[in-house]
Coordinates of C-alpha atoms and ligand atoms in Angstrom, one line a residue:
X1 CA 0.0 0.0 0.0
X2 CA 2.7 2.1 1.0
X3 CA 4.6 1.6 -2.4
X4 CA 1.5 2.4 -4.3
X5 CA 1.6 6.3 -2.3
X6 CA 5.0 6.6 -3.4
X7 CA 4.2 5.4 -6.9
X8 CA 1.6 7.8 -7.0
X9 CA 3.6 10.8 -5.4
X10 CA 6.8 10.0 -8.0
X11 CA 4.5 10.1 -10.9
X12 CA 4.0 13.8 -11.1
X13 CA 7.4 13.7 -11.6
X14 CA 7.8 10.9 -14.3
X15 CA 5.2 13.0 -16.1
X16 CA 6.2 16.4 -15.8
X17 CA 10.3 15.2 -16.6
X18 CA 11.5 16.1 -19.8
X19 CA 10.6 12.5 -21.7
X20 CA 14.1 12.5 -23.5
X21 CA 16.1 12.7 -20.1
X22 CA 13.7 10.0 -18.7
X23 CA 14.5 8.0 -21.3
X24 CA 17.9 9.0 -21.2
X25 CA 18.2 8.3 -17.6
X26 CA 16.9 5.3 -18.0
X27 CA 19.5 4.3 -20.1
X28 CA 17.0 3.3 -23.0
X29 CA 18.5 5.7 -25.7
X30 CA 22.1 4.8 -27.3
X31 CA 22.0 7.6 -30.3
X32 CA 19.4 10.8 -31.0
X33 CA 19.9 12.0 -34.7
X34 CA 20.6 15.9 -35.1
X35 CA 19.4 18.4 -34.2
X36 CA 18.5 16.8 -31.4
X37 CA 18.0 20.3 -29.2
X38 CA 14.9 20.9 -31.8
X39 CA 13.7 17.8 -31.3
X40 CA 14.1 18.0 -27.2
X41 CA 12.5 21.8 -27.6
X42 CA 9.7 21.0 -29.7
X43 CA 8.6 17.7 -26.9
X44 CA 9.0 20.5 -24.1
X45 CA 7.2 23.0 -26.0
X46 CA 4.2 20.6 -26.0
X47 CA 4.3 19.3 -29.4
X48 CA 2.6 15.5 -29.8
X49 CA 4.0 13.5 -32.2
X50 CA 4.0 10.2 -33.6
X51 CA 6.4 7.5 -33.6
X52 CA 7.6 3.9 -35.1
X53 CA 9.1 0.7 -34.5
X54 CA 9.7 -2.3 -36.9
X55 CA 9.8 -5.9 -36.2
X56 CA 10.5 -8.7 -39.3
X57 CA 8.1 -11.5 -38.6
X58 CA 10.7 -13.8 -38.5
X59 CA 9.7 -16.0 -35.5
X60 CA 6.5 -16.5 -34.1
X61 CA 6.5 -14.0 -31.2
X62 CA 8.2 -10.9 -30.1
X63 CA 11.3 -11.3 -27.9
X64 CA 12.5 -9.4 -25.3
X65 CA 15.2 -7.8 -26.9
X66 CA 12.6 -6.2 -29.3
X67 CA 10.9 -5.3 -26.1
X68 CA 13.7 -2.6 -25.1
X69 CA 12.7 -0.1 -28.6
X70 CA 8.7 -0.7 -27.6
X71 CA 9.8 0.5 -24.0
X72 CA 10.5 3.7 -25.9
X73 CA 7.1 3.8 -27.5
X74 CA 5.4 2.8 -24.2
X75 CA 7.1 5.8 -22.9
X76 CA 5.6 8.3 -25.3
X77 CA 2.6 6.4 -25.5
X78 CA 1.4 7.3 -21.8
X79 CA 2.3 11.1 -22.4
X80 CA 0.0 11.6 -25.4
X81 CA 2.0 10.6 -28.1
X82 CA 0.9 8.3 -31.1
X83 CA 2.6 5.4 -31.7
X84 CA 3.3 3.3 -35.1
X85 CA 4.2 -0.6 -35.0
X86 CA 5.2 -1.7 -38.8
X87 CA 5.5 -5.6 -39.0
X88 CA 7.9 -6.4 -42.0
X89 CA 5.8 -8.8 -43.7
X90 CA 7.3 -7.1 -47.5
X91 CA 11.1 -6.3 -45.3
X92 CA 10.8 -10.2 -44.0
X93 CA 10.7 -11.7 -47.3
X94 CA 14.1 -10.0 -48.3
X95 CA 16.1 -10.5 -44.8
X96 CA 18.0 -7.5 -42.8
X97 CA 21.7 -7.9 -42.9
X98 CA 22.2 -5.7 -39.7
X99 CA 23.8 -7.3 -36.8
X100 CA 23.9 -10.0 -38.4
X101 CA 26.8 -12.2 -39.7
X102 CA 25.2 -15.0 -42.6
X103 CA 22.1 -14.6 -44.7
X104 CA 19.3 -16.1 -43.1
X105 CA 17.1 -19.5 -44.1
X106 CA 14.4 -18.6 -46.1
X107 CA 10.8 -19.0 -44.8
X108 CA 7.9 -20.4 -46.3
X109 CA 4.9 -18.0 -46.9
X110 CA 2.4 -19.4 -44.8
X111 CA 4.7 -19.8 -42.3
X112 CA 5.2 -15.8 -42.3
X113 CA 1.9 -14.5 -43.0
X114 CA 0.9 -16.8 -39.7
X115 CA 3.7 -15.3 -37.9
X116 CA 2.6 -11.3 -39.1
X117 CA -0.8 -12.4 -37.2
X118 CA 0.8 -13.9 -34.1
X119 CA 2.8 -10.7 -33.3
X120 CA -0.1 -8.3 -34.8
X121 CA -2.2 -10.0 -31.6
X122 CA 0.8 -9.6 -29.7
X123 CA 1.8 -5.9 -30.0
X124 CA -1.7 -4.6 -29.5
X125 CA -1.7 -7.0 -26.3
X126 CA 1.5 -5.2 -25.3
X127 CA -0.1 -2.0 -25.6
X128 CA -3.2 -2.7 -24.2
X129 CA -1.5 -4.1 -21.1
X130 CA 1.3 -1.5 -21.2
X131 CA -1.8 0.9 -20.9
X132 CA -3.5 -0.6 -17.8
X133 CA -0.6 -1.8 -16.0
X134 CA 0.4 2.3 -16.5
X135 CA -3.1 3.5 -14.4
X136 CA -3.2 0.5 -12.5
X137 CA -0.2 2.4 -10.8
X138 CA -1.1 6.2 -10.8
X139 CA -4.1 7.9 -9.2
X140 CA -4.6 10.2 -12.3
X141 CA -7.2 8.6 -14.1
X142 CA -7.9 11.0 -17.0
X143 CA -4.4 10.4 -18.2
X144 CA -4.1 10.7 -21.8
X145 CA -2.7 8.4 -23.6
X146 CA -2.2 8.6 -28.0
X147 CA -3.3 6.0 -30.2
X148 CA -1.7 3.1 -31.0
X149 CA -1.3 1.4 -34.8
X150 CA -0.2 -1.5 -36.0
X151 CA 0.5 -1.8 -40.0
X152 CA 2.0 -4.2 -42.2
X153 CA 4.5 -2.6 -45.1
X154 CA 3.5 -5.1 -47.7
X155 CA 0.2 -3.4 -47.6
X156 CA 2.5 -0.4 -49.8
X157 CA 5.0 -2.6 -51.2
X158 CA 2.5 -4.6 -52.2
X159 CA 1.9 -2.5 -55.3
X160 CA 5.4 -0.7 -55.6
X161 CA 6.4 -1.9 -59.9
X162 CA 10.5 -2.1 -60.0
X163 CA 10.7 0.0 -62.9
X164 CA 8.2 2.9 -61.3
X165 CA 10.3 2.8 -58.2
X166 CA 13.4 2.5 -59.8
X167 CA 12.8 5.9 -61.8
X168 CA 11.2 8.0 -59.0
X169 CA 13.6 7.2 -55.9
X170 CA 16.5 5.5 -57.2
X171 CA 18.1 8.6 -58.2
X172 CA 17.6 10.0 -54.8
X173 CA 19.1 7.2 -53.5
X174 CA 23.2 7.1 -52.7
X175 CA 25.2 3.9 -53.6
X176 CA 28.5 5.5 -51.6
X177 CA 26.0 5.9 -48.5
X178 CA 24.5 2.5 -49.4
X179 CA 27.7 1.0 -49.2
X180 CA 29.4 3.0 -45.8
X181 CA 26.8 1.3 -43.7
X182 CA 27.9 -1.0 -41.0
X183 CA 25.3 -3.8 -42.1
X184 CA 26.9 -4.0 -45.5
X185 CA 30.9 -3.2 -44.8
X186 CA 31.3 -6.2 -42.1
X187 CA 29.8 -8.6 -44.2
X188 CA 31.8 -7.5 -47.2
X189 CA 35.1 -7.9 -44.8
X190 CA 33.9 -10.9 -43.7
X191 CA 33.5 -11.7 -47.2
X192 CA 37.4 -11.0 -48.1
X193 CA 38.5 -13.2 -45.3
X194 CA 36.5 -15.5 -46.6
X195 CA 34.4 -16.3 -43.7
X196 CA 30.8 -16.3 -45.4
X197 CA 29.8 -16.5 -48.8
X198 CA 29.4 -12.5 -49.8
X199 CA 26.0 -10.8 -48.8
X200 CA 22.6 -11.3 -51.2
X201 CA 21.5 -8.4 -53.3
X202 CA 18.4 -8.5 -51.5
X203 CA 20.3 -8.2 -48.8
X204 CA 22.0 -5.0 -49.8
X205 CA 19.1 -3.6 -50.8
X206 CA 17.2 -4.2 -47.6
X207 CA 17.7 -0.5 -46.2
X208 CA 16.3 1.0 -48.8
X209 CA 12.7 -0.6 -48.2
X210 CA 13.3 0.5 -44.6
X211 CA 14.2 3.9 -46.2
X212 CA 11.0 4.0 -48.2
X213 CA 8.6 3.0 -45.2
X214 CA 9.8 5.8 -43.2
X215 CA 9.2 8.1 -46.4
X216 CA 5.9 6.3 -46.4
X217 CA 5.0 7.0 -43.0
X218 CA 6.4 10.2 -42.8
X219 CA 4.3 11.6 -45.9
X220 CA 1.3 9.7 -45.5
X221 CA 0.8 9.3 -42.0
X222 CA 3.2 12.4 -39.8
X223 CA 5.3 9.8 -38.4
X224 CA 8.4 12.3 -37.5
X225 CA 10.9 9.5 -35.7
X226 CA 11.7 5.9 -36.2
X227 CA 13.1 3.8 -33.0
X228 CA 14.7 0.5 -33.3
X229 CA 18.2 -1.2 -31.4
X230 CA 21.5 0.0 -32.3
X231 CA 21.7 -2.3 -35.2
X232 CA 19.3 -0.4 -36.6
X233 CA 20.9 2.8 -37.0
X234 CA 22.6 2.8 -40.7
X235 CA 18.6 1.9 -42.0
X236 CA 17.1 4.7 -39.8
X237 CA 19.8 7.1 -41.4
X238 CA 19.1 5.7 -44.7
X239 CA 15.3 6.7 -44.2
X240 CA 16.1 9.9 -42.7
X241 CA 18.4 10.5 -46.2
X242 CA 15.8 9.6 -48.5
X243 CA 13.3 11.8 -46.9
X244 CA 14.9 15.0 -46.7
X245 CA 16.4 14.2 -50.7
X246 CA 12.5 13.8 -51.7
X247 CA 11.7 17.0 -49.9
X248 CA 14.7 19.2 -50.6
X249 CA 14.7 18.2 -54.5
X250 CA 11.7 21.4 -55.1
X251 CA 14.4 23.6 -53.1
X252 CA 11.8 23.9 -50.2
X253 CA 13.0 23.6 -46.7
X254 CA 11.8 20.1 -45.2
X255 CA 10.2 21.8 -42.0
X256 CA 8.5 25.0 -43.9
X257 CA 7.5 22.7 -46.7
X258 CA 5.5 20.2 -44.0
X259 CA 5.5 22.3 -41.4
X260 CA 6.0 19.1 -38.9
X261 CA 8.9 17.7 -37.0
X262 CA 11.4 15.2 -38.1
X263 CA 12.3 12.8 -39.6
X264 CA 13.9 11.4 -36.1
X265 CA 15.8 8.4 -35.3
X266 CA 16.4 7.3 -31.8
X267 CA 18.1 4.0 -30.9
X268 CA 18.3 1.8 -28.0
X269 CA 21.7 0.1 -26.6
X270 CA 21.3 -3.6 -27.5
X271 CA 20.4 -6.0 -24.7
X272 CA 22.9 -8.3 -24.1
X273 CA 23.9 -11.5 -22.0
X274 CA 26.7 -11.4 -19.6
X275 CA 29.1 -12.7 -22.0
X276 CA 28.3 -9.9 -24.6
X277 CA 26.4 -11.8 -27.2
X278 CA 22.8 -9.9 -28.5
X279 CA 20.0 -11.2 -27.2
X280 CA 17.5 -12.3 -30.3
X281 CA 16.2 -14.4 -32.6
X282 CA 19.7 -15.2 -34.6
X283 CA 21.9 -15.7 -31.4
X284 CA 19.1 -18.6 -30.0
X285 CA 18.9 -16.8 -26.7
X286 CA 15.6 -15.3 -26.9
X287 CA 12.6 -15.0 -24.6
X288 CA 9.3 -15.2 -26.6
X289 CA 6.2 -13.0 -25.2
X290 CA 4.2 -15.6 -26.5
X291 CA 3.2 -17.4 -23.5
X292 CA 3.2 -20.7 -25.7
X293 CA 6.9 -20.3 -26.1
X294 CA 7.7 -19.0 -22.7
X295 CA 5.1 -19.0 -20.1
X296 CA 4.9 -16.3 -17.9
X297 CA 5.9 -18.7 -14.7
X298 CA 9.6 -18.7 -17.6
X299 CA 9.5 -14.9 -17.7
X300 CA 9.4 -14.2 -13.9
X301 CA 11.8 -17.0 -13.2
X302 CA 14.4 -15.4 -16.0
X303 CA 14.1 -12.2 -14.5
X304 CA 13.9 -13.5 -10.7
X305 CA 17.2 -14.9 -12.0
X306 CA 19.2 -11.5 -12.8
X307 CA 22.8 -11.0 -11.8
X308 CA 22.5 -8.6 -9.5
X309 CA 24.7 -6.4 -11.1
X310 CA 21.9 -6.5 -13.6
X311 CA 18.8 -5.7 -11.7
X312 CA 19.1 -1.8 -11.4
X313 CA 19.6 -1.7 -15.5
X314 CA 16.6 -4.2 -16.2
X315 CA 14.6 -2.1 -13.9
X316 CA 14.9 0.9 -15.5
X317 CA 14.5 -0.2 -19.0
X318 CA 11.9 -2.8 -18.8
X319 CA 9.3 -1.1 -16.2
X320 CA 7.6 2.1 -15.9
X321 CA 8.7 2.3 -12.0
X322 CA 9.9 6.2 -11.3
X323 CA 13.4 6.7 -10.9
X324 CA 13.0 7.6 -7.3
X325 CA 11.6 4.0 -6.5
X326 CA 14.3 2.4 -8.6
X327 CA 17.0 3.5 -6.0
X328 CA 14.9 2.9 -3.5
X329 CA 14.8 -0.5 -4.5
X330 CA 18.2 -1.2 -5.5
X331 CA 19.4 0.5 -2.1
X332 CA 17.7 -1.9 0.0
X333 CA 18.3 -4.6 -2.3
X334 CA 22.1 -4.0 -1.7
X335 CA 22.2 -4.0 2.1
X336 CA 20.9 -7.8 1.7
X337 CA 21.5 -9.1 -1.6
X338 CA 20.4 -12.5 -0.8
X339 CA 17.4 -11.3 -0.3
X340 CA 16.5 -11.0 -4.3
X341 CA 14.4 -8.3 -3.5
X342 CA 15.8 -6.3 -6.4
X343 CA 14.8 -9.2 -8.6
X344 CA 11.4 -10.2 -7.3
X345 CA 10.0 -7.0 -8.0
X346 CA 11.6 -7.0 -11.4
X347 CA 10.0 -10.3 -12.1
X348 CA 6.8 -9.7 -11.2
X349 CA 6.3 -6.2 -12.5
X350 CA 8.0 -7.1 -15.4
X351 CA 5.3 -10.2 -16.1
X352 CA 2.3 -8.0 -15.2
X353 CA 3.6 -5.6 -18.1
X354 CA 3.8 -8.5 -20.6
X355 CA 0.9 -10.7 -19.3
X356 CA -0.9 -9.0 -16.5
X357 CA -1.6 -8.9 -13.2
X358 CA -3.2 -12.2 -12.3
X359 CA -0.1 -14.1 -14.1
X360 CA 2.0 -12.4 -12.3
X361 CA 0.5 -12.7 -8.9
X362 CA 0.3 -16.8 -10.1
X363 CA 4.1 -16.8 -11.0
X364 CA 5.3 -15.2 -8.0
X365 CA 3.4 -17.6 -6.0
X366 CA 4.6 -20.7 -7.5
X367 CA 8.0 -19.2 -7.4
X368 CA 7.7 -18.7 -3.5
X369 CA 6.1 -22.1 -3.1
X370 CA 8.6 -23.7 -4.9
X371 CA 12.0 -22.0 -4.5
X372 CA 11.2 -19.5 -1.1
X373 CA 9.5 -21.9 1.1
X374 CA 10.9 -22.0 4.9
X375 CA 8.8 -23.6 6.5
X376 CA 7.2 -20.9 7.9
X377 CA 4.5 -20.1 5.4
X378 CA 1.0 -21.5 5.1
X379 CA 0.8 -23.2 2.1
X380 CA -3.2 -24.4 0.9
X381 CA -2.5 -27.3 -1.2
X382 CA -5.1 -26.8 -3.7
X383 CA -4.9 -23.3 -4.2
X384 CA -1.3 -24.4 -5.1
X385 CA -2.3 -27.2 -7.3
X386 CA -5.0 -24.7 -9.0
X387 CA -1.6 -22.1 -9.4
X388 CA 0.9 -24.8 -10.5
X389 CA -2.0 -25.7 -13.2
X390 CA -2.4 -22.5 -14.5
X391 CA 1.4 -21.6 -15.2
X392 CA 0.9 -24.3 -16.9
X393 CA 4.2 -26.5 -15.1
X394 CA 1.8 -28.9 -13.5
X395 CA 2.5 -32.6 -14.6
X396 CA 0.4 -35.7 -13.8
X397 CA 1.5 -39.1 -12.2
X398 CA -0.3 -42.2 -10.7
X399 CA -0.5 -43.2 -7.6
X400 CA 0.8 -46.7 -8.5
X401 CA 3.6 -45.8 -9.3
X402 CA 7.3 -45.8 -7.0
X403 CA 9.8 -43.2 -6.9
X404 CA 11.9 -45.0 -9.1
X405 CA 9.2 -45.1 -11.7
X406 CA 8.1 -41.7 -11.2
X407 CA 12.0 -40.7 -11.5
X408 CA 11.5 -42.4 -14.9
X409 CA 7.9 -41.2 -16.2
X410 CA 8.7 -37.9 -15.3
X411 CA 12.7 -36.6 -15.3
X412 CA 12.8 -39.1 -18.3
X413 CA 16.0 -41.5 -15.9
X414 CA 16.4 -45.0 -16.7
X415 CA 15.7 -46.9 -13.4
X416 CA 19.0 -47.8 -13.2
X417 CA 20.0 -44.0 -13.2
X418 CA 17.5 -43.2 -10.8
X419 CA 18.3 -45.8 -8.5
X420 CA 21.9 -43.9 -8.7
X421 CA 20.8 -40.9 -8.3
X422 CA 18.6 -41.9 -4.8
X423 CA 22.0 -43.0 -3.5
X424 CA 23.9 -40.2 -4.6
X425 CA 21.7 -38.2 -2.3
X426 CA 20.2 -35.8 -5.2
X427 CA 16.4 -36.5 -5.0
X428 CA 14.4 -34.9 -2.5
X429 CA 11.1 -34.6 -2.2
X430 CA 8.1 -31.6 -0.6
X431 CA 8.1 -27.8 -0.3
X432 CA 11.3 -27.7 2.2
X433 CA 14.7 -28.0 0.0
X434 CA 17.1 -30.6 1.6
X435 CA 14.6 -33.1 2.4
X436 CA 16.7 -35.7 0.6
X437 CA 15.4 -39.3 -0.1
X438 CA 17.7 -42.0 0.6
X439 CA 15.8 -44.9 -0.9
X440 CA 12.8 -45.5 -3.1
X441 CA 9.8 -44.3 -1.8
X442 CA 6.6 -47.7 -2.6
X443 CA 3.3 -47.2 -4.0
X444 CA 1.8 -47.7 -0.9
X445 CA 4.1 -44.8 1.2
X446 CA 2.9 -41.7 -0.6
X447 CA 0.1 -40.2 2.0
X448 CA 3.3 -39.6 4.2
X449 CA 5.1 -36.9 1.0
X450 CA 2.6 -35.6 -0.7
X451 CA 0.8 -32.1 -0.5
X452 CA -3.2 -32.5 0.0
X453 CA -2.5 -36.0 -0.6
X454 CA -2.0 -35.6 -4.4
X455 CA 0.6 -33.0 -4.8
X456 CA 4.5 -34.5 -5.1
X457 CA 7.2 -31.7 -5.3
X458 CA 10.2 -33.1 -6.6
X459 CA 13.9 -32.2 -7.0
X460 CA 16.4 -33.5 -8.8
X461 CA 19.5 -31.9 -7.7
X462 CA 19.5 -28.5 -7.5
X463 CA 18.2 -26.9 -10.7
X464 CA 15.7 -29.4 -11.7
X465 CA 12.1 -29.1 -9.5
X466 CA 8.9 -30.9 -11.2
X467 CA 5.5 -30.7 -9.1
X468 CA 3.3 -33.6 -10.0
X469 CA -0.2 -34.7 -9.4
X470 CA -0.4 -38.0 -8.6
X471 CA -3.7 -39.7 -9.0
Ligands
ATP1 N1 18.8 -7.5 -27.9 C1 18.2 -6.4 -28.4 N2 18.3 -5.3 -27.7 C2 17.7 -4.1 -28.2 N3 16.9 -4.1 -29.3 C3 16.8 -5.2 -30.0 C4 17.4 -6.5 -29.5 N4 17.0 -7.5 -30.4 C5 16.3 -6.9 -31.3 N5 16.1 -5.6 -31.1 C6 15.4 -4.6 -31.9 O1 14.1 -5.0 -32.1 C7 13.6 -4.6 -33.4 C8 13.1 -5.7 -34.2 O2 14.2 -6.6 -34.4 P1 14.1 -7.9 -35.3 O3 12.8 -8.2 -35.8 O4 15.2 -7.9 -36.3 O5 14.5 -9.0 -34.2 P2 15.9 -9.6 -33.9 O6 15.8 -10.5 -32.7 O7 17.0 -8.5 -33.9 O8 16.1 -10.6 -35.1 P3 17.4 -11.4 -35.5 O9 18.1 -11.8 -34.2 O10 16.8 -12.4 -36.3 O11 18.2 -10.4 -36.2 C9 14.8 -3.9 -34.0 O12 14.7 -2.5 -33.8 C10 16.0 -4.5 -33.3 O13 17.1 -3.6 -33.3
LIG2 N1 14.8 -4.0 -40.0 C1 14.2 -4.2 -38.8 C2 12.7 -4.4 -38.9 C3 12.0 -3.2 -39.6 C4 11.3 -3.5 -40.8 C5 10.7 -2.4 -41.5 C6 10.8 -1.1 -41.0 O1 10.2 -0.1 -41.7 C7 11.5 -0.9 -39.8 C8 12.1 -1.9 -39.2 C9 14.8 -5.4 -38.1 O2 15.2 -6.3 -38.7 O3 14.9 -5.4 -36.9

C-alpha cells in the first residue's frame, strides 16, 4: 500500500520530466539523430508526435530484446504521443543484414503470413496491457494516452512496380552511402576473409525498403521519428536521407514545406547476455512473449534470476517504475542481496507488463512455493495445485507408481539411473529443500510426501524441481 503512495507521489514527476532525459536516464536511448536540441524543444514546448518501430516477422513471437525499442514507445505512449508498429511482412521476405553475420534460411509464406498475425495479436496485447498496467499504478485517471497502430509494409510494397520505383527514388538514393553502412561493410570484410559467402543483393538492398517505409510514413501518416536497437541505425539514417532528398529536390526547406517535426531516429543500446552476445532471434537466446513459447511462470523466473549487477539496469528499462523507486529498491536490495528483492520485484512487474496482473500474482506464488519456502509459510494445497496448473508446469503421475518409476515417467531417468541418483543423495522430495530421499519411496508410502494427498514436489538436484499430481 505504501509503495502504491509513493508510486503515486513519484508520478508527477515521471510525467512532468522532460521525456528524452527520462528516457535517457533510464538508459534506453544509445543515439538521437541531429538536431537533437529541436527535437528536445519542440517535446517541451508541448508538441505531440508520432512515432515507429519495426519488427520482421521472423519468429512466431516478439522477444524481449525487441521489447527494449517498444519501451520507448510505451514511454511516449502514456504522455499523449501516437505510436506506429510496422511488421515487415514485405522487409521479412528479403532479410536484414544488420547485426547479423550469414544470410538467413528462407521461410515459407504461410509460415510468415501466420507469424505477421501472431505478433499483430501480440503488439496490440502489449499495448493494451502497457496501458492498464500504467493507471493501475497512478491515481490520475484521466491520463491521456495517444493512439496506438499497427501496419503491415506489404500493404504499400505490395503494389510498388521495380521500374516505377526505380525511376522515381533511385536517383535520390546514394550507392557511396549504401555502401558505408555497417550492415553492408562487415559482411563485405567478412566476405574478403572468406568467412561467409558475400552478402545477397536483396540483402544490400534491404535499407532502402526500410528507407521507403519511413518516407511512407512520414508523408502519408506524420510519423516524424523511427526507434529500433542500435543495429538499426545505418537503416534509420538511410530513411532519414531519403526523406529530406524527396523534400529538398523542389528547393523547399523540409520543416517550412510540412511544417511538422522530423524525420527522427532514436536507438536503443542492444540488450545483451553477460558474455556480450545480443539477445535475439539469430543468437538462440531469446525469450518469446508468446506465452506458448515461454510462459509467464519462464519470464518471472528469468528475471527472478538476474545478476544482481543487472537488476538496477533491467529495472529501468523494462518497467515504468519512477526513478525515485528504482533506487529505493536497488538501495535496499544491496544492504541484503540474498534477499532478491531487487529481482522479485523486477520479475513480477516485469510479467504483469507482458501478461498481466493475475499471471503475475500466479508466477510469483509458485515461485515462492517452490524456491522461497521456509517452513514458515501457510501453504493451501489446492490453491497451489490450482496455481501450478495455470502456469501451466503442473504434470500428472499415478499413484501406483514408485519413486523409481516416477523418476523415470517424469525426469525421463532409466531406473538404473534413478536408482543412482537416490544413493547419490540428489532427489528430494516436498516444499522444504534438503529433504533428501535415501531410498525409493513404494506405491503404498505416498500419503506420508505428498501435499493435500496428491501433490509431489520433486527435486532433482538442484536446478531441476517438477510438481506432479499424482492420482
Ligand atoms: N537484444 C536487443 N536489444 C535491443 N533491441 C533489440 C534487440 N534485439 C532486437 N532488437 C530490436 O528489435 C527490433 C526488431 O528486431 P528484429 O525483428 O530484427 O529481431 P531480432 O531479434 O533482432 O532478429 P534477429 O536476431 O533475427 O536479427 C529492431 O529495432 C531491433 O534492433
Ligand atoms: N529492419 C528491422 C525491422 C524493420 C522493418 C521495417 C521497417 O520499416 C523498420 C524496421 C529489423 O530487422 O529489426
Amino acid at each position: 500500500m505504501k509503495s502504491l503512495k509513493i508510486w503515486r507521489r513519484i508520478t508527477r514527476t515521471y510525467l512532468t520530466r522532460s521525456v528524452i532525459s527520462e528516457l535517457e536516464q533510464r538508459g534506453l536511448v544509445s543515439q538521437i539523430s541531429q538536431p537533437k536540441n529541436k527535437l528536445i524543444e519542440s517535446l517541451d514546448a508541448g508538441t505531440k508526435i508520432k512515432l515507429y518501430c519495426g519488427v520482421d516477422p521472423t519468429a512466431r513471437s516478439i522477444h524481449l530484446g525487441n521489447l527494449v525499442p517498444m519501451m520507448i514507445l510505451l514511454h511516449f505512449y502514456v504522455r499523449g504521443h501516437d505510436i506506429v508498429n510496422i511488421i515487415g511482412g514485405a522487409t521479412g521476405q528479403v532479410g536484414d543484414p544488420s547485426g547479423r553475420t550469414t544470410a538467413r534460411n528462407e521461410m515459407m509464406q504461410q509460415e510468415r503470413i501466420n507469424n505477421v498475425n501472431n505478433i499483430n495479436l501480440q503488439l496490440k496485447r502489449f499495448f493494451q496491457n502497457g496501458k492498464a498496467y500504467y493507471l493501475r499504478k497512478q491515481s490520475d485517471q484521466s491520463t491521456e494516452f495517444g493512439t496506438h497502430f499497427i501496419r503491415n509494409n506489404l500493404d504499400w510494397w505490395k503494389d510498388v512496380k521495380m521500374l516505377d520505383f526505380l525511376a522515381n527514388y533511385g536517383k535520390h538514393i546514394r550507392i557511396q552511402q549504401m555502401l558505408s553502412r555497417d550492415s553492408v561493410t562487415s559482411r563485405l570484410s567478412a566476405t574478403s576473409n572468406s568467412k561467409t559467402d558475400g552478402l545477397g543483393f536483396n540483402e544490400f538492398t534491404y535499407q532502402i525498403l526500410q528507407a521507403y517505409d519511413f518516407y511512407h510514413l512520414y508523408s502519408k501518416e506524420d510519423v516524424n521519428v523511427q526507434v529500433g536497437g542500435n543495429d538499426q541505425w545505418g537503416n534509420i539514417v538511410a530513411g532519414i536521407d531519403l526523406i529530406q532528398r524527396l523534400s529538398s529536390k523542389d528547393n523547399v526547406p523540409l520543416a517550412e514545406k510540412d511544417k511538422k517535426l522530423g524525420p527522427y531516429g532514436i536507438t536503443v543500446p542492444l540488450l545483451t547476455t553477460a558474455n556480450g552476445t545480443k539477445f535475439g532471434k539469430s543468437a538462440g537466446n531469446a525469450i518469446f512473449i508468446d506465452p506458448k513459447m515461454n510462459t509467464p511462470f519462464d519470464l518471472y523466473q528469468f528475471f527472478y534470476n538476474t545478476l544482481d549487477e543487472d537488476t538496477e539496469k533491467f529495472l529501468k528499462i523494462f518497467t515504468l517504475l519512477p526513478e525515485e523507486e528504482i533506487k529505493n529498491i536497488s538501495e535496499k536490495h544491496a544492504l541484503n542481496r540474498s534477499s532478491h528483492l531487487g529481482q522479485s520485484i523486477l520479475a513480477k512487474e516485469v510479467t504483469e507488463l507482458i501478461h498481466g496482473p493475475q499471471e503475475a500474482h500466479n508466477a510469483e506464488y509458485v515461485s515462492n512455493a517452490l524456491f522461497r519456502y521456509t517452513g514458515d509459510e501457510a501453504v493451501d494445497g489446492e490453491t497451489l495445485i490450482n496455481t501450478l496448473s495455470h502456469t501451466g508446469i503442473l504434470q500428472n503421475g499415478l499413484k501406483q507408481w514408485d519413486l523409481l518409476e516416477v523418476l523415470a515417467q517424469i525426469a525421463k531417468l532409466s531406473r538404473t539411473q534413478a536408482r543412482k541418483r537416490i544413493e547419490q543423495g540428489s532427489v528430494s522430495v516436498g516444499l522444504q529443500r534438503g529433504n533428501v530421499i535415501t531410498k525409493n519411496i513404494s506405491s503404498d508410502q505416498w500419503s506420508n510426501h505428498l501435499i493435500s494427498n496428491r501433490l509431489l514436489i520433486l527435486r532433482l538436484g538442484k536446478q531441476k524441481v517438477y510438481s506432479i499430481v499424482m492420482e
